[in-house]
């Protein structure tokens, strides 16, 4: 689950990294997802429905 919060202006997340350990080994997974929480400062990719 991914949970995002933003102020009233909105926010943009362009990518993130998940760091985890499995069987004693450390891994990092780069995730190239873009997400937007729309607001007055963030309008690209936003629509009213």
mmCIF file of C-alpha atoms in Angstrom:
data_model
loop_
_atom_site.group_PDB
_atom_site.id
_atom_site.type_symbol
_atom_site.label_atom_id
_atom_site.label_comp_id
_atom_site.label_asym_id
_atom_site.label_seq_id
_atom_site.Cartn_x
_atom_site.Cartn_y
_atom_site.Cartn_z
ATOM 1 C CA UNK A 1 0.000 0.000 0.000
ATOM 2 C CA UNK A 2 1.231 3.477 -0.825
ATOM 3 C CA UNK A 3 -0.191 6.391 1.161
ATOM 4 C CA UNK A 4 0.538 9.989 0.219
ATOM 5 C CA UNK A 5 -0.352 13.208 1.979
ATOM 6 C CA UNK A 6 0.039 16.784 0.799
ATOM 7 C CA UNK A 7 -0.757 20.291 1.846
ATOM 8 C CA UNK A 8 -3.513 22.258 0.145
ATOM 9 C CA UNK A 9 -1.215 23.175 -2.791
ATOM 10 C CA UNK A 10 -0.777 19.515 -3.857
ATOM 11 C CA UNK A 11 2.365 17.429 -4.352
ATOM 12 C CA UNK A 12 4.177 15.383 -7.004
ATOM 13 C CA UNK A 13 6.130 12.158 -6.557
ATOM 14 C CA UNK A 14 8.285 11.280 -9.577
ATOM 15 C CA UNK A 15 9.933 8.081 -8.306
ATOM 16 C CA UNK A 16 10.922 6.272 -5.124
ATOM 17 C CA UNK A 17 13.125 3.456 -3.849
ATOM 18 C CA UNK A 18 12.008 0.483 -1.755
ATOM 19 C CA UNK A 19 14.824 -0.825 0.466
ATOM 20 C CA UNK A 20 14.310 -4.259 2.014
ATOM 21 C CA UNK A 21 16.132 -7.277 3.429
ATOM 22 C CA UNK A 22 15.529 -10.895 2.399
ATOM 23 C CA UNK A 23 17.401 -13.885 3.843
ATOM 24 C CA UNK A 24 19.966 -11.525 5.328
ATOM 25 C CA UNK A 25 20.702 -9.724 2.048
ATOM 26 C CA UNK A 26 19.845 -6.071 1.481
ATOM 27 C CA UNK A 27 18.129 -5.013 -1.758
ATOM 28 C CA UNK A 28 16.935 -1.734 -3.258
ATOM 29 C CA UNK A 29 14.218 -1.527 -5.900
ATOM 30 C CA UNK A 30 13.864 1.721 -7.868
ATOM 31 C CA UNK A 31 10.227 2.380 -8.803
ATOM 32 C CA UNK A 32 9.703 4.837 -11.674
ATOM 33 C CA UNK A 33 6.063 5.698 -10.967
ATOM 34 C CA UNK A 34 4.762 9.248 -11.083
ATOM 35 C CA UNK A 35 1.920 10.281 -8.805
ATOM 36 C CA UNK A 36 0.183 13.612 -8.301
ATOM 37 C CA UNK A 37 -1.959 14.938 -5.498
ATOM 38 C CA UNK A 38 -3.765 17.718 -7.332
ATOM 39 C CA UNK A 39 -4.048 21.242 -6.000
ATOM 40 C CA UNK A 40 -3.442 24.836 -7.097
ATOM 41 C CA UNK A 41 0.324 24.232 -7.527
ATOM 42 C CA UNK A 42 -0.109 20.803 -9.195
ATOM 43 C CA UNK A 43 -2.422 20.669 -12.209
ATOM 44 C CA UNK A 44 -0.598 18.515 -14.788
ATOM 45 C CA UNK A 45 -2.312 15.139 -15.142
ATOM 46 C CA UNK A 46 -5.248 16.269 -12.999
ATOM 47 C CA UNK A 47 -8.891 16.395 -14.008
ATOM 48 C CA UNK A 48 -12.110 17.037 -12.175
ATOM 49 C CA UNK A 49 -14.548 14.191 -12.274
#
